[in-house]
XYZ file of C-alpha atoms in Angstrom:
566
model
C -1.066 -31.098 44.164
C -0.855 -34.431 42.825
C -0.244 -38.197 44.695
C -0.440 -41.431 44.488
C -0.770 -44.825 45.119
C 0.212 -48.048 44.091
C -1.089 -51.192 43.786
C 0.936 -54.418 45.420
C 2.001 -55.491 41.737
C 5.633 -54.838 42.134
C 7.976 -57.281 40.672
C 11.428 -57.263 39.560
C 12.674 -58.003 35.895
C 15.657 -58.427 33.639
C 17.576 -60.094 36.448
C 20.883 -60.948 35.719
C 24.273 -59.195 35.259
C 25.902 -57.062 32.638
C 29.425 -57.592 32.889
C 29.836 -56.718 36.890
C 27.056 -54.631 36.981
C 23.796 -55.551 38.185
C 21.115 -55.680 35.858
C 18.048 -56.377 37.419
C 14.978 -53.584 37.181
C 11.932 -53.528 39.377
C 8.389 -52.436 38.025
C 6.151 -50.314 40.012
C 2.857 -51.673 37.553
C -0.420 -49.258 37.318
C 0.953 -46.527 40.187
C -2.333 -43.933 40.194
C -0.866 -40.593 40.097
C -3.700 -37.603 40.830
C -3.530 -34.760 39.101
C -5.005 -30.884 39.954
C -8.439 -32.016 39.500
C -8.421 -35.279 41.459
C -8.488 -37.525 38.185
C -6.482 -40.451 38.712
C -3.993 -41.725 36.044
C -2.162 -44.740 35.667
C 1.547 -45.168 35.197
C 4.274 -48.075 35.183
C 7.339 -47.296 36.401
C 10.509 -49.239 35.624
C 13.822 -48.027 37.543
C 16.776 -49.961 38.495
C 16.677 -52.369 41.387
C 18.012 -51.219 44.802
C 18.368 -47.997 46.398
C 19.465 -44.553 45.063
C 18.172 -41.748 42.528
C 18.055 -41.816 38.677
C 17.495 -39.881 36.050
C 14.361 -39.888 34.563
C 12.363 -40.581 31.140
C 8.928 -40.446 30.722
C 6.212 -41.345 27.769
C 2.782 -40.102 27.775
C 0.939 -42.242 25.687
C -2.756 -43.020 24.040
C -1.884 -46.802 22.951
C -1.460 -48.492 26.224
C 1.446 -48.066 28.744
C 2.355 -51.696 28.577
C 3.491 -51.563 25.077
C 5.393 -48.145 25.425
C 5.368 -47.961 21.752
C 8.137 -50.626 21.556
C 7.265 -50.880 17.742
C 9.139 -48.764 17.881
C 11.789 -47.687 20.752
C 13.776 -50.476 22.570
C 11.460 -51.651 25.731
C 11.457 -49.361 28.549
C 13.288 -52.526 30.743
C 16.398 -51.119 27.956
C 16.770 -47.518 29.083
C 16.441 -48.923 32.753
C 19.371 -50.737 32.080
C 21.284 -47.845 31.481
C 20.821 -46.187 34.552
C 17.537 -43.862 33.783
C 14.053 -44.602 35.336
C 11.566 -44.546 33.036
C 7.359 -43.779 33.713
C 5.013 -44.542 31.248
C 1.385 -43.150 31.642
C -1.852 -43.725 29.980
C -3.520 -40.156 29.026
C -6.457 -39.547 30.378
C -9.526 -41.919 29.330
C -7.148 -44.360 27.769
C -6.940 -48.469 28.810
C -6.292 -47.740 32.671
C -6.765 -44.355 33.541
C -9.558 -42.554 35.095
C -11.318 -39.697 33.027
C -12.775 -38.451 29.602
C -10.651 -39.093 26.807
C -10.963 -35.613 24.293
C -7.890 -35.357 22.114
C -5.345 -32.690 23.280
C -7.554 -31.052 25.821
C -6.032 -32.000 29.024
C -2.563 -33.013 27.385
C -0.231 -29.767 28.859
C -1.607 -29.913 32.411
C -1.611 -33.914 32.643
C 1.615 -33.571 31.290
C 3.008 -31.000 33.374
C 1.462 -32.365 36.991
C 2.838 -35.537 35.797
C 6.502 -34.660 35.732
C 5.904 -32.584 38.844
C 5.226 -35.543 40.416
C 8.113 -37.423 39.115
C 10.759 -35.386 39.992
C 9.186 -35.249 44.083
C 9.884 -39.179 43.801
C 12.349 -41.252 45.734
C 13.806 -42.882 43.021
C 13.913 -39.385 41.176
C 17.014 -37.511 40.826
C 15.352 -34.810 39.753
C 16.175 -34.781 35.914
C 13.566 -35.470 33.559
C 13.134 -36.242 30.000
C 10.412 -36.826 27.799
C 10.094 -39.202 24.607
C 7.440 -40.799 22.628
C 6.732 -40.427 19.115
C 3.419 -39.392 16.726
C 0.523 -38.415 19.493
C 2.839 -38.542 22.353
C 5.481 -36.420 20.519
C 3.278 -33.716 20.241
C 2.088 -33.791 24.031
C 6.139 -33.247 24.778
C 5.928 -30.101 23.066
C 2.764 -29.084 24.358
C 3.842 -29.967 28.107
C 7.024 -28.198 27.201
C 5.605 -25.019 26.930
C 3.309 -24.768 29.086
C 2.995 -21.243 31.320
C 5.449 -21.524 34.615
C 8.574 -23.372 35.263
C 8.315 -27.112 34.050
C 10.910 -29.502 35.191
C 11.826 -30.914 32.018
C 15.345 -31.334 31.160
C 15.012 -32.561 27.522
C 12.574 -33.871 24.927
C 12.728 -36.298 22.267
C 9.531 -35.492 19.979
C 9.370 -38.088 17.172
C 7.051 -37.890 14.031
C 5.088 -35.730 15.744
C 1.934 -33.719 14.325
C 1.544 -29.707 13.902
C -1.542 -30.342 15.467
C -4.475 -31.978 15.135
C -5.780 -29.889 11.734
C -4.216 -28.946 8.487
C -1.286 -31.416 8.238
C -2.747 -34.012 10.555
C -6.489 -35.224 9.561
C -6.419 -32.591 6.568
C -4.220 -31.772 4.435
C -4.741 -28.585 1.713
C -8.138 -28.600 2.964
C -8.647 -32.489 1.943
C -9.245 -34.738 4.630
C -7.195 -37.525 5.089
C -9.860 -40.245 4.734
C -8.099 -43.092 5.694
C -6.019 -41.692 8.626
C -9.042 -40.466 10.248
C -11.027 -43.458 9.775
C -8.393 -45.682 10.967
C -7.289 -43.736 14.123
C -10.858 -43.023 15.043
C -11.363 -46.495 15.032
C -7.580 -47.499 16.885
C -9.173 -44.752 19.798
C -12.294 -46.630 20.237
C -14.109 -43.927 19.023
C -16.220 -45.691 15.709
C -17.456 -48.881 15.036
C -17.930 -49.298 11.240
C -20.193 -52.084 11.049
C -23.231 -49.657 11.069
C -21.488 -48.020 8.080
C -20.842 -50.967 6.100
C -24.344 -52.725 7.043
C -22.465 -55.869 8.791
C -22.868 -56.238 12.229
C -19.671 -58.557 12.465
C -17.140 -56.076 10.731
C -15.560 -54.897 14.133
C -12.316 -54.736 11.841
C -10.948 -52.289 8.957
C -9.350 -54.280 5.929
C -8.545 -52.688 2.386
C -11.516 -53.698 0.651
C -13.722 -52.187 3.848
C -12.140 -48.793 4.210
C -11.830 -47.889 0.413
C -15.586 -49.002 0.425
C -15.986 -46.554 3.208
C -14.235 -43.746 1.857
C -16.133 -43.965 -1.705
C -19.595 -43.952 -0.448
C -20.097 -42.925 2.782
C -18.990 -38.797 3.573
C -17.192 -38.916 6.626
C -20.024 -37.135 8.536
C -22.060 -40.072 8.317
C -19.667 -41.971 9.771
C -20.744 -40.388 13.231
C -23.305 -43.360 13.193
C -20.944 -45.551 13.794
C -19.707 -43.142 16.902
C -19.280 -45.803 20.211
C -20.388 -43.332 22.375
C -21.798 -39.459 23.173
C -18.975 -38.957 24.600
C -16.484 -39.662 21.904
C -19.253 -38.200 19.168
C -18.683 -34.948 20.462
C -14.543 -34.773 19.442
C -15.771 -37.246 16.792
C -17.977 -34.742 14.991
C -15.556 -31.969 15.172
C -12.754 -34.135 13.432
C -15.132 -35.048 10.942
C -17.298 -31.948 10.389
C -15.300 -28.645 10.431
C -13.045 -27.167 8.350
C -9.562 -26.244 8.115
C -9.870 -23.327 9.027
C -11.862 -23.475 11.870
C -10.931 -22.198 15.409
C -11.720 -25.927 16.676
C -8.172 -26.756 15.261
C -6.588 -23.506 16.574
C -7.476 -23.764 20.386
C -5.076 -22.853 23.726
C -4.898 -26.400 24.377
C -4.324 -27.484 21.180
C -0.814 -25.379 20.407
C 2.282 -25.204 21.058
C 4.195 -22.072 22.843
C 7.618 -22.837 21.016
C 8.956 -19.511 22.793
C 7.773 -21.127 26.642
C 10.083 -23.712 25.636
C 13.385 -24.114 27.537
C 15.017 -27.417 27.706
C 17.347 -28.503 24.591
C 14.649 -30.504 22.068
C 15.837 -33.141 19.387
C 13.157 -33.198 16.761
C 13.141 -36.645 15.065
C 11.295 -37.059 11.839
C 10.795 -39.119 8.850
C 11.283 -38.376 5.080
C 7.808 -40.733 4.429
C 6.017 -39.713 7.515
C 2.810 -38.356 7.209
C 3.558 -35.418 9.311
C 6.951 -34.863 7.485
C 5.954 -30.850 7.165
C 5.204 -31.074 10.460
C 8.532 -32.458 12.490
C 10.385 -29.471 10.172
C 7.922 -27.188 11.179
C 8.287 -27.972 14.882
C 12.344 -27.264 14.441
C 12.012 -24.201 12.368
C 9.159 -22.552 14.866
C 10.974 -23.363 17.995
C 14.410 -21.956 16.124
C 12.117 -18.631 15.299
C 10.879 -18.800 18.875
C 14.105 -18.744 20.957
C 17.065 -17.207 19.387
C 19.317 -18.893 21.255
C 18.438 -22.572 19.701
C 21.896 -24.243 19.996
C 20.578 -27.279 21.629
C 18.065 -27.496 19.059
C 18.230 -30.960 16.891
C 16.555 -31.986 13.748
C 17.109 -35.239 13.162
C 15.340 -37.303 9.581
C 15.554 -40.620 8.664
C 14.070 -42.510 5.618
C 11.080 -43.833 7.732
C 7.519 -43.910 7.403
C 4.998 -43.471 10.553
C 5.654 -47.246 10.881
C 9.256 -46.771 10.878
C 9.961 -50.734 11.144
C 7.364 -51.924 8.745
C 8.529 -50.216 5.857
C 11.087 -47.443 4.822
C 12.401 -46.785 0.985
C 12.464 -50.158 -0.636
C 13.898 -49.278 -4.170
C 15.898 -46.063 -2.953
C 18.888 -46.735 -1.122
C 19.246 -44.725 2.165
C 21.849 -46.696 3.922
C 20.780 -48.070 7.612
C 20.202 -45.022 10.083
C 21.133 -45.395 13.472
C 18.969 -46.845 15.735
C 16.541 -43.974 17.122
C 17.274 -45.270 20.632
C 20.506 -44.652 20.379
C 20.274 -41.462 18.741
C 17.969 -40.093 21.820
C 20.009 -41.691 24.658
C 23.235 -39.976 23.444
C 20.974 -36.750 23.009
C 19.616 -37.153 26.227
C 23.093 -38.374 28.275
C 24.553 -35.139 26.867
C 22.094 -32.654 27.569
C 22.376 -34.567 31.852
C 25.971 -33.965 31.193
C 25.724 -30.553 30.587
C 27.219 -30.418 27.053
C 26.287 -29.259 23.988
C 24.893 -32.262 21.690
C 27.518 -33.547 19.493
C 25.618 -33.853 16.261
C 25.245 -30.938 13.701
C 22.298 -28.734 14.445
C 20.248 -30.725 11.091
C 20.402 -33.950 9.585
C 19.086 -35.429 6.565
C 18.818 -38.511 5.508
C 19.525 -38.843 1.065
C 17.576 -41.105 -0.389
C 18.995 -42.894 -3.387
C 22.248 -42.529 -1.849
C 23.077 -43.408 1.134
C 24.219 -40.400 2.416
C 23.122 -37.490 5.506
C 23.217 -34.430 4.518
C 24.252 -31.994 7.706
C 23.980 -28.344 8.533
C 23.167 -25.455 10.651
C 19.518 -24.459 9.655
C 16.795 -25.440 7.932
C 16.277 -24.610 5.085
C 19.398 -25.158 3.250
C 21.359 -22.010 3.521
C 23.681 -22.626 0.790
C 20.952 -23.771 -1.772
C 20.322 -23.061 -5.492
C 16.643 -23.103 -6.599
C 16.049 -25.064 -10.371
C 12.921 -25.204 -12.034
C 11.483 -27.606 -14.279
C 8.923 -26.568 -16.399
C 6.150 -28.825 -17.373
C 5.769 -29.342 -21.175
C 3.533 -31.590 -23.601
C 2.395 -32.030 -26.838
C -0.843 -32.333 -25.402
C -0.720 -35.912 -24.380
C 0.463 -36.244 -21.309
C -1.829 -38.785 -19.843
C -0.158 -41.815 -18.531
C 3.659 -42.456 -18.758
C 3.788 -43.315 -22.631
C 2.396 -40.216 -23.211
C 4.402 -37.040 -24.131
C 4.639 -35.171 -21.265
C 8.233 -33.890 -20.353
C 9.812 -31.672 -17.558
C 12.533 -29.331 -19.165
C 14.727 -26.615 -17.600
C 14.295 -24.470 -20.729
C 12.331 -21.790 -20.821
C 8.526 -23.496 -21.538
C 7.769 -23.324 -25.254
C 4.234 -22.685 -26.810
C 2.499 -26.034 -26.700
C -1.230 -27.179 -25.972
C -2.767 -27.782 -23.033
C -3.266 -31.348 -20.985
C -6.591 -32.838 -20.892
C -7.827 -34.789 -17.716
C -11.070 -35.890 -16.865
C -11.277 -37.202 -13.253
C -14.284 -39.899 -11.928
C -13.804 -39.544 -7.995
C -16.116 -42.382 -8.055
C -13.304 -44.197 -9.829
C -9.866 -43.126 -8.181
C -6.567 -43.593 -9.066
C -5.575 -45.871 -6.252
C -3.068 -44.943 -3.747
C 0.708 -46.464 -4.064
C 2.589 -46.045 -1.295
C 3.530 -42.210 0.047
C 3.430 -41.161 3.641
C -0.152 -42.278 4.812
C -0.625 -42.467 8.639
C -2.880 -45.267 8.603
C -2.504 -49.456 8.620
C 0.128 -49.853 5.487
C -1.545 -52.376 4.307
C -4.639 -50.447 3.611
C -3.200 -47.504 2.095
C -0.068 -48.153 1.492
C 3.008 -46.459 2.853
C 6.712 -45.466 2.068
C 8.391 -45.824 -1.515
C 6.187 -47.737 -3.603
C 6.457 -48.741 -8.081
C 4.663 -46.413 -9.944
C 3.330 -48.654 -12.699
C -0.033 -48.931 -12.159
C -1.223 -45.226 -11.288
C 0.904 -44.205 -14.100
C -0.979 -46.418 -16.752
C -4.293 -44.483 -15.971
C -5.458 -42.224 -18.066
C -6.280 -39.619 -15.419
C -2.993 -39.337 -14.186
C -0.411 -36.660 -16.138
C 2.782 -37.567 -15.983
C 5.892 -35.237 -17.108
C 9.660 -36.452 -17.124
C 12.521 -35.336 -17.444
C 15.507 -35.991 -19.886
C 18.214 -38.316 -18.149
C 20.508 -36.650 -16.355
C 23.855 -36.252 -16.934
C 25.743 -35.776 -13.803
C 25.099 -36.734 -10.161
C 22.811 -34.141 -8.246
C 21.597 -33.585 -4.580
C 18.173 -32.024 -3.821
C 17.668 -30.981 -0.734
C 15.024 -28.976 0.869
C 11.656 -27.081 0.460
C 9.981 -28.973 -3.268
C 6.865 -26.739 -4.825
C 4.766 -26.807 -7.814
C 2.622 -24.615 -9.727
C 0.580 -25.001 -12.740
C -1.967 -23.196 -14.512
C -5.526 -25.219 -14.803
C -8.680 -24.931 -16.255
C -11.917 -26.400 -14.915
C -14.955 -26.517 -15.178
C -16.116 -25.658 -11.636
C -15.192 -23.478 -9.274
C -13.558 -26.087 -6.373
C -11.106 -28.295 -7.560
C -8.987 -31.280 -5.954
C -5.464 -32.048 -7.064
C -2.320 -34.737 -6.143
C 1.276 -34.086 -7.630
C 3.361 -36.174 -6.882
C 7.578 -35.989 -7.325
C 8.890 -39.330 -8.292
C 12.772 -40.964 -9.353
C 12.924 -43.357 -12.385
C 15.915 -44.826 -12.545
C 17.714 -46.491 -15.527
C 16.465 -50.194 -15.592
C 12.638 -47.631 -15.742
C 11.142 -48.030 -12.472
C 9.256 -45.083 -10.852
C 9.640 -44.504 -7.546
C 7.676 -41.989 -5.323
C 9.390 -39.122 -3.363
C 7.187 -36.996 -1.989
C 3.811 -35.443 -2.965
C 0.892 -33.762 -1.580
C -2.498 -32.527 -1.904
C -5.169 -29.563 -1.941
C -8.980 -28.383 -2.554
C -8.699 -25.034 -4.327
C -10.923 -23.066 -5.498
C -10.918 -20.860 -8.684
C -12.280 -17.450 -9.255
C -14.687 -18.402 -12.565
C -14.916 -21.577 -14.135
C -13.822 -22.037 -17.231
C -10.562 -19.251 -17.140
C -7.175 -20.029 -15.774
C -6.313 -20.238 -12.513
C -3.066 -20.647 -10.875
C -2.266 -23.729 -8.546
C 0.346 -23.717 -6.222
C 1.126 -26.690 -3.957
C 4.150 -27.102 -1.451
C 4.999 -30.450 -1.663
C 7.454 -29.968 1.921
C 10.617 -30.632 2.470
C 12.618 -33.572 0.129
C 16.115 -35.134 0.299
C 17.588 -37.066 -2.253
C 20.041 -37.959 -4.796
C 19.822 -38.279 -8.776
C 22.349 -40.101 -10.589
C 23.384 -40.067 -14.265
C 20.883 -41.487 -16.696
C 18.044 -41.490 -13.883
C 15.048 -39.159 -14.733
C 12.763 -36.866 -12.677
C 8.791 -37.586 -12.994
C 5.909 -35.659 -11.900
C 2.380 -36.795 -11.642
C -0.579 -34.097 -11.849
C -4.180 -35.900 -10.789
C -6.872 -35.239 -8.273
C -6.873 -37.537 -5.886
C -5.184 -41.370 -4.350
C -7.405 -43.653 -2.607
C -8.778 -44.355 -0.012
C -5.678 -42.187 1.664
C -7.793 -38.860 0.910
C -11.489 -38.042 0.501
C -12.978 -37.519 -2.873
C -14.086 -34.408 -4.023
C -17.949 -34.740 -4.319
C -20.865 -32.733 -5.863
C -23.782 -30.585 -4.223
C -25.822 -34.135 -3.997
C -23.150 -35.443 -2.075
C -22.179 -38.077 -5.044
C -18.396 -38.589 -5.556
C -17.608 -35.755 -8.404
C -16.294 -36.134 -12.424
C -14.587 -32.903 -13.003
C -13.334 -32.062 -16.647
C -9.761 -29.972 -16.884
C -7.344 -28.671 -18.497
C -3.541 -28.005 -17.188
C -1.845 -25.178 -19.089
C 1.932 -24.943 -19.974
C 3.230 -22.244 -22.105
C 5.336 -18.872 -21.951
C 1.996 -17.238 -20.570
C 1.442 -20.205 -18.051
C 4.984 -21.150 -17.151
C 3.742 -24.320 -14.866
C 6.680 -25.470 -13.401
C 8.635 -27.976 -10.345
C 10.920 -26.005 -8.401
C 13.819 -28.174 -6.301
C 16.754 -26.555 -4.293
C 20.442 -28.234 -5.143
C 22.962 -28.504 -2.415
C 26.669 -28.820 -2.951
């Protein structure tokens, strides 16, 4: 049974008028709501001034209840003003609430005693909907399905993770080095100055985390842990591996088929968890086979949708995510069914949103481009090419790779501070001057096309140890010569014998975009972009120089698959 309590801070904001309506909102600031185990949590509430019940929103959040992640979403005084009340609580452990802080572990009950409480409230009308994007999209879901009946009317889960694993701090088995450094640090979890030997760098910059990700392994980062307390989560982010059961935990996944209420999945074509928002709308379609209130809805953005989106590749100007989730979330109170198609895409280079029914595209035609050189490929003056013809017999691609030295990252769909790792579409030029970067494109093409849907790889490699590391990366040049990253992705495989072929396969998730005549396709084949992911190191620990080769002939048909829509 939860209560609670609140302190005399009650003030009223926004005063003023709307046309005749009354516009003024009173805050309820740091109201302790209990939950089942007695741990007090704190909560703001905003709801329109004067008597009667609302509807209600609420955001469960890591990052401090007074911000509401209005980086983001209008201020919660803005969906007050349209008639909802809206609650924002700190998780537990976090700036004013009482309690440890261990990622996920007490997210579904918090959650759930949370919106128990809400709907018992005066104010309450008894409807409830949930929104909050990355961390706190992912506790929607989780709260969503927990066991029982859960008052939830709706949820708005933006750029939210699978989980906290493979797709969040890994990726392919890689960790993602500068996500993980920076968000243990944003949690209060790691100091670095042990790590970089001065006591007065309390701050990340650039030049401090690519130092960090070179020479220190992220175990020993765990001496820059604040406290036991956070150590012990700490470790486990840091230590295990993907497939561990750590990552796999009750508490730490969602039950897509517990889920009832109508769910618009909001994601972003440069968001780090990109695989993930699709994989949230495809699991919960899987889950409940009635999934006609179930929305996926993509935009252009990176996890820092307003900092940066596709400079260089036209996408046109989205709606505004608030007013994408209030319509959703009006509708749903309504009773009706939501008015936009089931999937939407945004197409970059174009402008366009590409709609349908399911994901993936049901109507799709799979082409493949097959990598060719004349055993050059290195750098983007080199020979390599992408062809659709059948691949002929040609040598292989040689790349030697210094993970002490790595090709530095340029833009993509990091997760941490952009201006340490860079996020979003970015120019090419530089990584594709290096030498350890392959780089195959296509012939211009000749007509308009539009890709859209799952992109994959595979190649055929030779190397001269068993574990390997490897980045592709699918990029656009278009005619004035600029490359332009799409998407891309990573993974640590491992071979059967060094020294004989092996077969690589790497999904590189889902893509949208356009290709118009005389622009080219590129792909990049190297092992790694820093600091965004960890470097592959050697039994001593030291960052690793691994010496390959990348087949591509009939035998070895190593080849970019895309799917073309009408």
């Amino acid at each position: 049974m939860t209560t609670s309590s609140a302190d005399p801070r009650r003030r009223r904001l926004c005063t003023g008028r709307l046309g005749a309506r009354d516009n003024s909102i009173t805050l309820d600031a740091d109201v302790r709501v209990h939950r089942r185990d007695g741990t007090a949590l704190s909560a703001d509430v905003y709801r329109p001034s004067g008597p009667g019940r609302h509807p209600v929103l609420v955001m469960r959040t890591p990052y401090d209840k007074r911000v509401a992640q209005s980086y983001w979403y209008a201020p919660p005084t803005w969906y007050a003003a349209q008639g909802f009340a809206v609650v924002v609580e700190d998780v537990r452990g976090r700036h004013r609430s009482d309690g440890e802080f261990v990622p996920l572990d007490n997210e579904r009950d918090d959650g759930v005693d949370l919106v128990r409480w809400v709907v018992d409230q005066p104010w309450s009308d008894g409807w409830v909907g949930m929104y909050g994007y990355s961390y706190g999209g992912l506790l929607q879901l989780l709260t969503a399905g927990a066991d029982g009946e859960v008052p939830i009317a709706a949820v708005v889960p933006a750029l939210a993770p699978p989980g906290l694993g493979e797709g969040c701090l890994r990726t392919g088995g890689v960790a993602a080095a500068s996500f993980t450094t920076t968000w243990a640090v944003q949690l209060d979890a790691l100091r670095i100055s042990r790590a970089l030997r001065e006591p007065s760098a309390d701050r990340l910059t650039a030049q401090s985390l690519r130092w960090l990700v070179q020479n220190v392994p992220l175990d020993r980062l765990l001496d820059g842990a604040t406290s036991a307390s956070a150590a012990g989560w700490l470790r486990e982010w840091l230590t295990v591996g993907s497939d561990s059961e750590y990552w796999r935990r009750p508490s730490h996944r969602v039950a897509y088929g517990n889920i009832k209420a109508p769910v618009l999945h909001v994601g972003g074509l440069y968001d780090t968890f990109r695989t993930g928002t699709f994989g949230h709308y495809t699991s919960l379609a899987e889950a409940r086979p009635d999934h006609s209130a179930n929305r996926l809805f993509v935009g252009p953005w990176t996890h820092h949708p307003l900092r940066a989106s596709a400079p260089g590749l036209s996408a046109g100007t989205p709606p505004s995510i608030d007013d994408v989730q209030l319509e959703f979330f009006r509708t749903v109170r309504e009773g009706g069914v939501p008015a936009r198609p089931a999937v939407s895409v945004t197409i970059l280079n174009s402008g366009d949103t590409w709609t349908a029914q399911s994901w993936p595209p049901a109507d799709g035609v799979r082409h493949r481009w097959h990598l060719s050189s004349g055993g050059r490929a290195n750098t983007a003056t080199g020979d390599g090419i992408l062809t659709e013809d059948p691949p002929p017999p040609a040598p292989p691609d040689h790349l030697v790779y210094d993970h002490g030295d790595p090709v530095p990252a340029a833009g993509g769909d990091d997760c941490g501070d952009p201006l340490l790792a860079g996020m979003g579409a970015a120019d090419q030029c530089a990584p594709e001057r290096r030498n350890d970067v392959l780089v195959y494109t296509s012939r211009p093409a000749a007509a308009e096309r539009t890709f859209v849907g799952e992109a994959n790889v595979e190649f055929f490699a030779v190397t001269d140890t068993r574990h390997s590391q490897w980045l592709v990366r699918l990029c656009l040049v278009n005619q004035a010569g600029r490359s332009v990253n799409l998407v891309e992705q990573v993974t640590r495989h491992r071979g059967e014998r060094p020294g004989e072929p092996t077969r690589v396969a790497i999904a590189l998730g889902p893509a949208g975009f356009r290709i118009h005549p005389g622009e080219r396709l590129r792909l990049h084949v190297t092992q790694g972009a820093s600091p965004r992911w960890s470097p592959l190191r050697d039994r001593d620990g030291r960052p690793a120089v691994t010496r390959s080769l990348v087949l591509h002939d009939p035998d070895h048909p190593s080849a970019l698959e895309l799917t073309r829509v009408p």
